[in-house]
Amino acid sequence: MSNPTPEVYEQGKGMDAHNQVMREIRSRKEASYDPHEPTRVWLDEDNTPGGVKTSLTIILNTGGCRWARAGGCTMCGYVAESVDGGSVSHDAIMDQIDVCLEHEADNADEPADLIKIYTSGSFLDEREVDAESRRAIAETFGDRERIVLESLPDFVDREKIGDFTRHGLDTDVAIGLETATDRVRHDCVNKYFDFADFEAACAEATAAAADASTDAAAGIKAYLLLKPPFLTESEAVEDMISSIERCADVEGCHTVSMNPCNVQRYTMVDELYFNDGYRPPWLWSVAHVLEETAGVDAIVVSDPVGHGSDRGPHNCGDCDDRVQTAIKDFDLRQDPTVFEQVSCDCELTWETVMSRERSFNQPLTH
């Protein structure tokens, strides 16, 4: 990753000392990336307000999240995959879209109903994806049913969402809220905005739907982080349950995605992990949260990245795949009874961690 220039720094937001250290750590990344190729693209299925849909997920290669380039979140290393120089041209972004369409044509029988576009930053930040590219992408996928776009709440406004709804596209903005608790978001995640900013973004999405000249809907998909650094397993679970309940009560937020933390390179979590100061969450914690929040007025899903690995959410190793399968089943059916089908002796160890782990002795197990 190239060294960011001073003008991208967001001084006065978050922990300046942390940001300074993280800029140095992230500058060690020497790999370079082709601005004409997407970071990743794949086909899958997702639960949406309109039912389960086939999905094409696109991670665009951009200049990177502006907050991450300033130092950023304690757990996020995606900026290390960003293009050198801090920006990508319109033509290069559209080349990436063409690559993704070719992948879909080669691997799917028909076009996906749902398009999900991420930048590992903010798609609606015009320093990452300019207005010309945003509108061209809206037109490219205007014949699909639904689109999900990733953004920090700062950049969410009804006019930008309107670029998509005017094509008749149901449009969701995925916001990395991480937690509904401001103290945890500020001190454990080093994310600068407040829950009130998330609520304001939800209001913008609701207004965009009301303003749409078509029947297209618009809403918010909240991304929450299970077990940021400095929280015990039980504290993390308690905060996640509370956060899901609070998000579900906000008008305009129809889906909550719980993301169990994994250890990414060039992050504070990575530094803690290698000094025995952090363990990713248990998969039993994921299952427990999904069971406890199954009755909220929102779709609640989780996709544990790197499950079963030391650096990802895991149990004992023997039951990880079975629990992951149950989680995936829950995502599609929203039926908590799926977790009655899985058990393992290590569940007792997890229960001990939940009851006995304290801040001074975490992690109690690995």
mmCIF file of C-alpha atoms in Angstrom:
data_model
loop_
_atom_site.group_PDB
_atom_site.id
_atom_site.type_symbol
_atom_site.label_atom_id
_atom_site.label_comp_id
_atom_site.label_asym_id
_atom_site.label_seq_id
_atom_site.Cartn_x
_atom_site.Cartn_y
_atom_site.Cartn_z
ATOM 1 C CA MET A 1 0.000 0.000 0.000
ATOM 2 C CA SER A 2 1.322 3.445 -0.854
ATOM 3 C CA ASN A 3 1.805 5.959 1.958
ATOM 4 C CA PRO A 4 -1.311 8.172 2.144
ATOM 5 C CA THR A 5 -0.809 11.884 1.748
ATOM 6 C CA PRO A 6 -1.622 14.243 4.666
ATOM 7 C CA GLU A 7 -4.764 15.608 3.047
ATOM 8 C CA VAL A 8 -6.555 12.247 3.412
ATOM 9 C CA TYR A 9 -6.021 12.158 7.164
ATOM 10 C CA GLU A 10 -9.110 12.705 9.269
ATOM 11 C CA GLN A 11 -7.431 14.489 12.181
ATOM 12 C CA GLY A 12 -9.531 14.892 15.298
ATOM 13 C CA LYS A 13 -11.621 11.803 14.571
ATOM 14 C CA GLY A 14 -10.953 8.636 16.521
ATOM 15 C CA MET A 15 -7.726 7.984 18.387
ATOM 16 C CA ASP A 16 -4.978 10.060 16.761
ATOM 17 C CA ALA A 17 -2.198 8.060 18.461
ATOM 18 C CA HIS A 18 -3.652 4.799 17.169
ATOM 19 C CA ASN A 19 -4.086 6.267 13.703
ATOM 20 C CA GLN A 20 -0.451 7.374 13.580
ATOM 21 C CA VAL A 21 0.785 3.895 14.538
ATOM 22 C CA MET A 22 -1.552 2.160 12.106
ATOM 23 C CA ARG A 23 -0.462 4.340 9.197
ATOM 24 C CA GLU A 24 3.086 3.123 9.807
ATOM 25 C CA ILE A 25 2.015 -0.540 10.121
ATOM 26 C CA ARG A 26 -0.083 -0.433 6.961
ATOM 27 C CA SER A 27 2.667 1.261 4.977
ATOM 28 C CA ARG A 28 4.670 -1.991 5.308
ATOM 29 C CA LYS A 29 2.375 -3.637 2.783
ATOM 30 C CA GLU A 30 4.311 -3.785 -0.491
ATOM 31 C CA ALA A 31 1.934 -5.666 -2.779
ATOM 32 C CA SER A 32 0.376 -3.738 -5.657
ATOM 33 C CA TYR A 33 -3.004 -4.287 -7.287
ATOM 34 C CA ASP A 34 -4.335 -3.925 -10.834
ATOM 35 C CA PRO A 35 -6.965 -1.140 -10.984
ATOM 36 C CA HIS A 36 -8.623 -2.922 -13.926
ATOM 37 C CA GLU A 37 -9.316 -6.107 -11.929
ATOM 38 C CA PRO A 38 -11.799 -6.426 -9.039
ATOM 39 C CA THR A 39 -10.472 -7.538 -5.673
ATOM 40 C CA ARG A 40 -12.939 -10.441 -5.613
ATOM 41 C CA VAL A 41 -16.163 -11.615 -7.257
ATOM 42 C CA TRP A 42 -18.382 -14.589 -6.460
ATOM 43 C CA LEU A 43 -21.906 -16.004 -6.751
ATOM 44 C CA ASP A 44 -24.026 -17.008 -3.751
ATOM 45 C CA GLU A 45 -27.493 -16.824 -2.181
ATOM 46 C CA ASP A 46 -28.723 -14.148 0.224
ATOM 47 C CA ASN A 47 -31.781 -13.531 2.358
ATOM 48 C CA THR A 48 -33.436 -10.209 1.460
ATOM 49 C CA PRO A 49 -36.744 -8.492 2.323
ATOM 50 C CA GLY A 50 -37.979 -9.962 -0.980
ATOM 51 C CA GLY A 51 -36.943 -13.507 -0.100
ATOM 52 C CA VAL A 52 -33.849 -15.606 -0.822
ATOM 53 C CA LYS A 53 -32.129 -14.369 -3.984
ATOM 54 C CA THR A 54 -29.191 -15.472 -6.096
ATOM 55 C CA SER A 55 -26.449 -12.889 -5.640
ATOM 56 C CA LEU A 56 -23.399 -11.605 -7.462
ATOM 57 C CA THR A 57 -20.980 -10.109 -4.954
ATOM 58 C CA ILE A 58 -18.389 -7.645 -6.251
ATOM 59 C CA ILE A 59 -15.520 -6.150 -4.282
ATOM 60 C CA LEU A 60 -14.216 -3.287 -6.371
ATOM 61 C CA ASN A 61 -10.558 -2.340 -6.301
ATOM 62 C CA THR A 62 -10.459 1.340 -5.344
ATOM 63 C CA GLY A 63 -8.070 3.748 -3.669
ATOM 64 C CA GLY A 64 -9.268 2.481 -0.298
ATOM 65 C CA CYS A 65 -11.414 3.662 2.574
ATOM 66 C CA ARG A 66 -10.496 7.232 3.509
ATOM 67 C CA TRP A 67 -10.838 6.436 7.229
ATOM 68 C CA ALA A 68 -8.611 3.363 6.920
ATOM 69 C CA ARG A 69 -5.997 5.426 5.103
ATOM 70 C CA ALA A 70 -6.030 7.790 8.079
ATOM 71 C CA GLY A 71 -5.353 4.848 10.424
ATOM 72 C CA GLY A 72 -8.827 3.461 10.734
ATOM 73 C CA CYS A 73 -10.562 0.628 12.513
ATOM 74 C CA THR A 74 -8.699 -1.685 14.881
ATOM 75 C CA MET A 75 -9.730 -4.861 13.053
ATOM 76 C CA CYS A 76 -9.872 -3.863 9.367
ATOM 77 C CA GLY A 77 -6.959 -4.627 7.051
ATOM 78 C CA TYR A 78 -8.782 -4.313 3.736
ATOM 79 C CA VAL A 79 -7.101 -1.014 2.904
ATOM 80 C CA ALA A 80 -3.885 -3.013 2.437
ATOM 81 C CA GLU A 81 -5.488 -4.376 -0.748
ATOM 82 C CA SER A 82 -6.207 -0.956 -2.209
ATOM 83 C CA VAL A 83 -4.724 0.478 -5.396
ATOM 84 C CA ASP A 84 -1.624 2.625 -5.099
ATOM 85 C CA GLY A 85 -2.148 6.337 -5.484
ATOM 86 C CA GLY A 86 -5.498 6.639 -3.715
ATOM 87 C CA SER A 87 -7.828 6.769 -6.737
ATOM 88 C CA VAL A 88 -9.066 4.689 -9.671
ATOM 89 C CA SER A 89 -10.314 6.139 -12.951
ATOM 90 C CA HIS A 90 -13.838 5.734 -14.295
ATOM 91 C CA ASP A 91 -12.621 3.565 -17.176
ATOM 92 C CA ALA A 92 -10.720 1.266 -14.819
ATOM 93 C CA ILE A 93 -13.751 0.832 -12.541
ATOM 94 C CA MET A 94 -15.963 -0.054 -15.499
ATOM 95 C CA ASP A 95 -13.305 -2.559 -16.656
ATOM 96 C CA GLN A 96 -13.682 -4.198 -13.249
ATOM 97 C CA ILE A 97 -17.457 -4.374 -13.724
ATOM 98 C CA ASP A 98 -16.935 -6.041 -17.114
ATOM 99 C CA VAL A 99 -14.711 -8.675 -15.488
ATOM 100 C CA CYS A 100 -17.453 -9.382 -12.945
ATOM 101 C CA LEU A 101 -20.112 -9.700 -15.643
ATOM 102 C CA GLU A 102 -17.891 -12.161 -17.507
ATOM 103 C CA HIS A 103 -17.475 -14.184 -14.316
ATOM 104 C CA GLU A 104 -21.252 -14.286 -13.904
ATOM 105 C CA ALA A 105 -21.822 -15.313 -17.509
ATOM 106 C CA ASP A 106 -19.293 -18.140 -17.181
ATOM 107 C CA ASN A 107 -20.582 -19.474 -13.855
ATOM 108 C CA ALA A 108 -24.338 -18.825 -13.679
ATOM 109 C CA ASP A 109 -27.233 -20.093 -15.752
ATOM 110 C CA GLU A 110 -28.919 -16.685 -15.638
ATOM 111 C CA PRO A 111 -28.217 -13.188 -14.280
ATOM 112 C CA ALA A 112 -28.363 -12.849 -10.488
ATOM 113 C CA ASP A 113 -31.367 -11.064 -9.001
ATOM 114 C CA LEU A 114 -29.228 -9.397 -6.329
ATOM 115 C CA ILE A 115 -26.049 -7.387 -6.878
ATOM 116 C CA LYS A 116 -23.814 -6.577 -3.900
ATOM 117 C CA ILE A 117 -21.020 -4.044 -4.424
ATOM 118 C CA TYR A 118 -18.359 -3.401 -1.813
ATOM 119 C CA THR A 119 -15.176 -1.351 -1.948
ATOM 120 C CA SER A 120 -13.836 -2.220 1.519
ATOM 121 C CA GLY A 121 -14.606 1.435 2.105
ATOM 122 C CA SER A 122 -17.520 3.596 0.946
ATOM 123 C CA PHE A 123 -19.032 3.137 -2.488
ATOM 124 C CA LEU A 124 -20.931 6.409 -2.002
ATOM 125 C CA ASP A 125 -17.733 8.346 -1.214
ATOM 126 C CA GLU A 126 -16.983 10.104 -4.499
ATOM 127 C CA ARG A 127 -13.258 10.028 -3.733
ATOM 128 C CA GLU A 128 -13.492 6.237 -4.064
ATOM 129 C CA VAL A 129 -16.146 5.868 -6.774
ATOM 130 C CA ASP A 130 -16.901 9.064 -8.681
ATOM 131 C CA ALA A 131 -20.418 10.143 -9.626
ATOM 132 C CA GLU A 132 -19.954 9.165 -13.285
ATOM 133 C CA SER A 133 -18.986 5.619 -12.299
ATOM 134 C CA ARG A 134 -21.802 5.372 -9.755
ATOM 135 C CA ARG A 135 -24.410 6.314 -12.336
ATOM 136 C CA ALA A 136 -22.912 4.038 -14.985
ATOM 137 C CA ILE A 137 -23.008 1.114 -12.548
ATOM 138 C CA ALA A 138 -26.633 1.926 -11.710
ATOM 139 C CA GLU A 139 -27.491 1.798 -15.402
ATOM 140 C CA THR A 140 -25.514 -1.423 -15.942
ATOM 141 C CA PHE A 141 -27.506 -3.255 -13.275
ATOM 142 C CA GLY A 142 -30.790 -1.407 -13.784
ATOM 143 C CA ASP A 143 -32.521 -4.574 -15.006
ATOM 144 C CA ARG A 144 -31.817 -6.518 -11.794
ATOM 145 C CA GLU A 145 -34.138 -6.665 -8.775
ATOM 146 C CA ARG A 146 -31.990 -5.410 -5.911
ATOM 147 C CA ILE A 147 -28.579 -3.858 -5.230
ATOM 148 C CA VAL A 148 -26.569 -3.496 -2.019
ATOM 149 C CA LEU A 149 -23.955 -0.735 -1.747
ATOM 150 C CA GLU A 150 -21.392 -0.310 1.032
ATOM 151 C CA SER A 151 -20.840 3.071 2.710
ATOM 152 C CA LEU A 152 -20.059 4.903 5.914
ATOM 153 C CA PRO A 153 -23.082 6.924 7.063
ATOM 154 C CA ASP A 154 -21.393 10.247 6.214
ATOM 155 C CA PHE A 155 -21.930 9.697 2.491
ATOM 156 C CA VAL A 156 -25.495 8.373 2.509
ATOM 157 C CA ASP A 157 -27.979 10.796 0.994
ATOM 158 C CA ARG A 158 -31.223 10.409 -0.892
ATOM 159 C CA GLU A 159 -29.873 11.851 -4.151
ATOM 160 C CA LYS A 160 -27.120 9.225 -4.464
ATOM 161 C CA ILE A 161 -29.553 6.433 -3.613
ATOM 162 C CA GLY A 162 -31.894 7.954 -6.195
ATOM 163 C CA ASP A 163 -29.362 7.180 -8.947
ATOM 164 C CA PHE A 164 -30.342 3.528 -8.400
ATOM 165 C CA THR A 165 -34.020 3.679 -7.426
ATOM 166 C CA ARG A 166 -34.878 5.638 -10.580
ATOM 167 C CA HIS A 167 -33.996 2.482 -12.528
ATOM 168 C CA GLY A 168 -36.500 0.548 -10.434
ATOM 169 C CA LEU A 169 -33.767 -1.091 -8.363
ATOM 170 C CA ASP A 170 -34.545 -1.871 -4.745
ATOM 171 C CA THR A 171 -31.493 -0.309 -3.091
ATOM 172 C CA ASP A 172 -29.885 -1.101 0.233
ATOM 173 C CA VAL A 173 -26.916 0.652 1.794
ATOM 174 C CA ALA A 174 -24.721 -1.590 3.951
ATOM 175 C CA ILE A 175 -23.253 0.429 6.828
ATOM 176 C CA GLY A 176 -20.412 -0.832 9.011
ATOM 177 C CA LEU A 177 -21.994 0.309 12.264
ATOM 178 C CA GLU A 178 -20.121 -2.433 14.231
ATOM 179 C CA THR A 179 -22.095 -1.784 17.445
ATOM 180 C CA ALA A 180 -24.974 0.356 18.651
ATOM 181 C CA THR A 181 -22.899 1.345 21.700
ATOM 182 C CA ASP A 182 -20.986 4.563 21.001
ATOM 183 C CA ARG A 183 -18.366 3.884 23.682
ATOM 184 C CA VAL A 184 -17.490 0.479 22.205
ATOM 185 C CA ARG A 185 -17.436 1.841 18.641
ATOM 186 C CA HIS A 186 -15.151 4.715 19.611
ATOM 187 C CA ASP A 187 -12.799 2.982 22.052
ATOM 188 C CA CYS A 188 -12.651 -0.625 20.814
ATOM 189 C CA VAL A 189 -13.160 -0.190 17.072
ATOM 190 C CA ASN A 190 -11.791 3.365 16.639
ATOM 191 C CA LYS A 191 -14.730 4.358 14.473
ATOM 192 C CA TYR A 192 -15.553 8.037 14.760
ATOM 193 C CA PHE A 193 -19.310 8.360 14.175
ATOM 194 C CA ASP A 194 -22.227 7.924 16.578
ATOM 195 C CA PHE A 195 -25.363 5.793 16.519
ATOM 196 C CA ALA A 196 -27.270 8.987 15.773
ATOM 197 C CA ASP A 197 -25.395 9.242 12.457
ATOM 198 C CA PHE A 198 -26.555 5.721 11.596
ATOM 199 C CA GLU A 199 -30.126 6.718 12.403
ATOM 200 C CA ALA A 200 -29.753 9.761 10.125
ATOM 201 C CA ALA A 201 -28.566 7.512 7.271
ATOM 202 C CA CYS A 202 -31.611 5.297 7.798
ATOM 203 C CA ALA A 203 -33.792 8.401 7.524
ATOM 204 C CA GLU A 204 -32.096 9.338 4.236
ATOM 205 C CA ALA A 205 -32.795 5.866 2.830
ATOM 206 C CA THR A 206 -36.433 6.106 3.912
ATOM 207 C CA ALA A 207 -36.695 9.510 2.238
ATOM 208 C CA ALA A 208 -35.107 8.148 -0.947
ATOM 209 C CA ALA A 209 -37.779 5.468 -1.126
ATOM 210 C CA ALA A 210 -40.506 8.089 -0.653
ATOM 211 C CA ASP A 211 -38.961 10.306 -3.350
ATOM 212 C CA ALA A 212 -38.546 7.494 -5.897
ATOM 213 C CA SER A 213 -40.501 7.921 -9.110
ATOM 214 C CA THR A 214 -40.686 4.124 -9.363
ATOM 215 C CA ASP A 215 -41.890 1.500 -6.888
ATOM 216 C CA ALA A 216 -38.313 0.801 -5.837
ATOM 217 C CA ALA A 217 -37.607 0.396 -2.132
ATOM 218 C CA ALA A 218 -34.594 1.725 -0.249
ATOM 219 C CA GLY A 219 -33.258 0.699 3.135
ATOM 220 C CA ILE A 220 -30.269 0.030 5.341
ATOM 221 C CA LYS A 221 -28.381 -3.170 6.115
ATOM 222 C CA ALA A 222 -26.425 -2.795 9.367
ATOM 223 C CA TYR A 223 -23.094 -4.597 9.664
ATOM 224 C CA LEU A 224 -22.172 -5.367 13.269
ATOM 225 C CA LEU A 225 -18.867 -6.692 14.627
ATOM 226 C CA LEU A 226 -18.954 -9.555 17.110
ATOM 227 C CA LYS A 227 -16.097 -9.263 19.606
ATOM 228 C CA PRO A 228 -13.983 -6.200 18.850
ATOM 229 C CA PRO A 229 -10.732 -6.103 20.831
ATOM 230 C CA PHE A 230 -10.774 -5.378 24.584
ATOM 231 C CA LEU A 231 -14.161 -7.049 25.216
ATOM 232 C CA THR A 232 -14.529 -10.423 26.910
ATOM 233 C CA GLU A 233 -16.594 -13.105 25.173
ATOM 234 C CA SER A 234 -19.618 -12.455 27.394
ATOM 235 C CA GLU A 235 -19.344 -8.667 27.033
ATOM 236 C CA ALA A 236 -19.168 -9.054 23.258
ATOM 237 C CA VAL A 237 -22.221 -11.305 23.163
ATOM 238 C CA GLU A 238 -24.231 -8.998 25.425
ATOM 239 C CA ASP A 239 -23.315 -5.962 23.328
ATOM 240 C CA MET A 240 -24.200 -7.779 20.086
ATOM 241 C CA ILE A 241 -27.649 -8.819 21.305
ATOM 242 C CA SER A 242 -28.370 -5.265 22.457
ATOM 243 C CA SER A 243 -27.059 -3.801 19.183
ATOM 244 C CA ILE A 244 -29.226 -6.058 17.031
ATOM 245 C CA GLU A 245 -32.297 -5.136 19.050
ATOM 246 C CA ARG A 246 -31.549 -1.414 18.769
ATOM 247 C CA CYS A 247 -30.913 -1.581 15.012
ATOM 248 C CA ALA A 248 -34.129 -3.517 14.413
ATOM 249 C CA ASP A 249 -36.052 -0.707 16.111
ATOM 250 C CA VAL A 250 -34.762 1.950 13.677
ATOM 251 C CA GLU A 251 -37.101 2.719 10.786
ATOM 252 C CA GLY A 252 -35.411 1.948 7.493
ATOM 253 C CA CYS A 253 -33.075 -0.747 8.866
ATOM 254 C CA HIS A 254 -34.461 -4.068 7.665
ATOM 255 C CA THR A 255 -31.420 -6.376 7.885
ATOM 256 C CA VAL A 256 -28.632 -6.864 10.417
ATOM 257 C CA SER A 257 -25.503 -8.791 9.443
ATOM 258 C CA MET A 258 -23.402 -9.979 12.385
ATOM 259 C CA ASN A 259 -19.753 -10.285 11.366
ATOM 260 C CA PRO A 260 -17.612 -12.267 13.828
ATOM 261 C CA CYS A 261 -14.197 -10.605 14.022
ATOM 262 C CA ASN A 262 -11.304 -12.344 12.269
ATOM 263 C CA VAL A 263 -7.606 -11.498 12.511
ATOM 264 C CA GLN A 264 -6.493 -9.531 9.452
ATOM 265 C CA ARG A 265 -2.932 -8.521 8.715
ATOM 266 C CA TYR A 266 -1.734 -4.951 9.322
ATOM 267 C CA THR A 267 -4.253 -4.253 12.109
ATOM 268 C CA MET A 268 -4.231 -3.657 15.858
ATOM 269 C CA VAL A 269 -6.114 -6.933 16.313
ATOM 270 C CA ASP A 270 -3.253 -8.668 14.513
ATOM 271 C CA GLU A 271 -0.744 -7.110 16.921
ATOM 272 C CA LEU A 272 -2.826 -8.208 19.918
ATOM 273 C CA TYR A 273 -3.308 -11.722 18.524
ATOM 274 C CA PHE A 274 0.405 -12.340 18.166
ATOM 275 C CA ASN A 275 0.946 -11.155 21.732
ATOM 276 C CA ASP A 276 -1.708 -13.518 23.140
ATOM 277 C CA GLY A 277 -4.080 -10.631 23.760
ATOM 278 C CA TYR A 278 -6.944 -11.602 21.475
ATOM 279 C CA ARG A 279 -8.962 -14.669 20.484
ATOM 280 C CA PRO A 280 -11.613 -14.526 17.743
ATOM 281 C CA PRO A 281 -15.148 -15.278 18.944
ATOM 282 C CA TRP A 282 -16.505 -18.749 19.452
ATOM 283 C CA LEU A 283 -18.963 -20.050 16.870
ATOM 284 C CA TRP A 284 -21.141 -20.979 19.845
ATOM 285 C CA SER A 285 -21.382 -17.241 20.533
ATOM 286 C CA VAL A 286 -22.620 -16.647 16.988
ATOM 287 C CA ALA A 287 -25.258 -19.361 17.363
ATOM 288 C CA HIS A 288 -26.321 -18.024 20.771
ATOM 289 C CA VAL A 289 -26.798 -14.470 19.470
ATOM 290 C CA LEU A 290 -28.837 -15.700 16.487
ATOM 291 C CA GLU A 291 -31.056 -17.740 18.786
ATOM 292 C CA GLU A 292 -31.562 -14.835 21.189
ATOM 293 C CA THR A 293 -32.452 -12.311 18.473
ATOM 294 C CA ALA A 294 -34.553 -14.518 16.198
ATOM 295 C CA GLY A 295 -37.708 -12.638 17.232
ATOM 296 C CA VAL A 296 -36.616 -9.089 16.332
ATOM 297 C CA ASP A 297 -38.342 -7.168 13.555
ATOM 298 C CA ALA A 298 -35.492 -7.544 11.070
ATOM 299 C CA ILE A 299 -33.641 -10.186 9.094
ATOM 300 C CA VAL A 300 -30.578 -11.226 11.117
ATOM 301 C CA VAL A 301 -27.791 -13.104 9.340
ATOM 302 C CA SER A 302 -24.146 -14.008 9.860
ATOM 303 C CA ASP A 303 -21.356 -15.262 7.602
ATOM 304 C CA PRO A 304 -18.317 -16.119 9.762
ATOM 305 C CA VAL A 305 -15.287 -15.473 7.552
ATOM 306 C CA GLY A 306 -12.414 -17.874 8.136
ATOM 307 C CA HIS A 307 -14.495 -20.119 10.368
ATOM 308 C CA GLY A 308 -12.608 -22.982 11.947
ATOM 309 C CA SER A 309 -9.186 -21.342 11.618
ATOM 310 C CA ASP A 310 -7.101 -19.953 14.466
ATOM 311 C CA ARG A 311 -7.426 -16.466 12.980
ATOM 312 C CA GLY A 312 -11.181 -16.771 12.427
ATOM 313 C CA PRO A 313 -14.213 -17.539 14.610
ATOM 314 C CA HIS A 314 -13.835 -21.109 15.847
ATOM 315 C CA ASN A 315 -14.727 -23.712 18.435
ATOM 316 C CA CYS A 316 -12.615 -26.785 19.118
ATOM 317 C CA GLY A 317 -11.980 -27.782 15.503
ATOM 318 C CA ASP A 318 -14.155 -30.906 15.486
ATOM 319 C CA CYS A 319 -17.538 -29.179 15.359
ATOM 320 C CA ASP A 320 -16.717 -25.970 13.476
ATOM 321 C CA ASP A 321 -18.054 -27.049 10.086
ATOM 322 C CA ARG A 322 -21.289 -28.404 11.587
ATOM 323 C CA VAL A 323 -21.972 -25.168 13.466
ATOM 324 C CA GLN A 324 -21.105 -23.117 10.372
ATOM 325 C CA THR A 325 -23.606 -25.165 8.342
ATOM 326 C CA ALA A 326 -26.296 -24.485 10.946
ATOM 327 C CA ILE A 327 -25.512 -20.752 10.820
ATOM 328 C CA LYS A 328 -25.824 -20.736 7.031
ATOM 329 C CA ASP A 329 -29.111 -22.640 7.309
ATOM 330 C CA PHE A 330 -30.397 -20.063 9.801
ATOM 331 C CA ASP A 331 -29.434 -17.222 7.442
ATOM 332 C CA LEU A 332 -31.735 -18.592 4.749
ATOM 333 C CA ARG A 333 -34.623 -19.872 6.905
ATOM 334 C CA GLN A 334 -34.457 -17.640 10.030
ATOM 335 C CA ASP A 335 -35.306 -20.732 12.107
ATOM 336 C CA PRO A 336 -33.411 -20.946 15.428
ATOM 337 C CA THR A 337 -34.277 -24.638 15.858
ATOM 338 C CA VAL A 338 -31.433 -25.456 13.432
ATOM 339 C CA PHE A 339 -29.025 -25.034 16.345
ATOM 340 C CA GLU A 340 -30.697 -27.884 18.209
ATOM 341 C CA GLN A 341 -29.150 -30.200 15.617
ATOM 342 C CA VAL A 342 -25.532 -29.489 16.623
ATOM 343 C CA SER A 343 -23.678 -30.212 19.844
ATOM 344 C CA CYS A 344 -20.114 -30.820 21.022
ATOM 345 C CA ASP A 345 -18.230 -31.354 24.270
ATOM 346 C CA CYS A 346 -16.484 -28.002 23.729
ATOM 347 C CA GLU A 347 -19.751 -26.190 24.391
ATOM 348 C CA LEU A 348 -19.004 -26.675 28.095
ATOM 349 C CA THR A 349 -15.662 -24.893 27.633
ATOM 350 C CA TRP A 350 -17.447 -22.017 25.892
ATOM 351 C CA GLU A 351 -19.937 -21.785 28.751
ATOM 352 C CA THR A 352 -17.015 -21.630 31.213
ATOM 353 C CA VAL A 353 -15.407 -18.831 29.197
ATOM 354 C CA MET A 354 -18.695 -16.946 29.132
ATOM 355 C CA SER A 355 -19.036 -17.123 32.906
ATOM 356 C CA ARG A 356 -15.420 -16.773 34.062
ATOM 357 C CA GLU A 357 -13.468 -14.721 31.520
ATOM 358 C CA ARG A 358 -12.679 -11.208 32.737
ATOM 359 C CA SER A 359 -10.910 -8.295 31.087
ATOM 360 C CA PHE A 360 -7.709 -8.884 33.054
ATOM 361 C CA ASN A 361 -7.388 -12.552 32.017
ATOM 362 C CA GLN A 362 -8.666 -12.553 28.444
ATOM 363 C CA PRO A 363 -8.434 -14.563 26.371
ATOM 364 C CA LEU A 364 -9.150 -17.308 28.880
ATOM 365 C CA THR A 365 -8.672 -19.977 26.162
ATOM 366 C CA HIS A 366 -7.438 -20.062 22.590
#
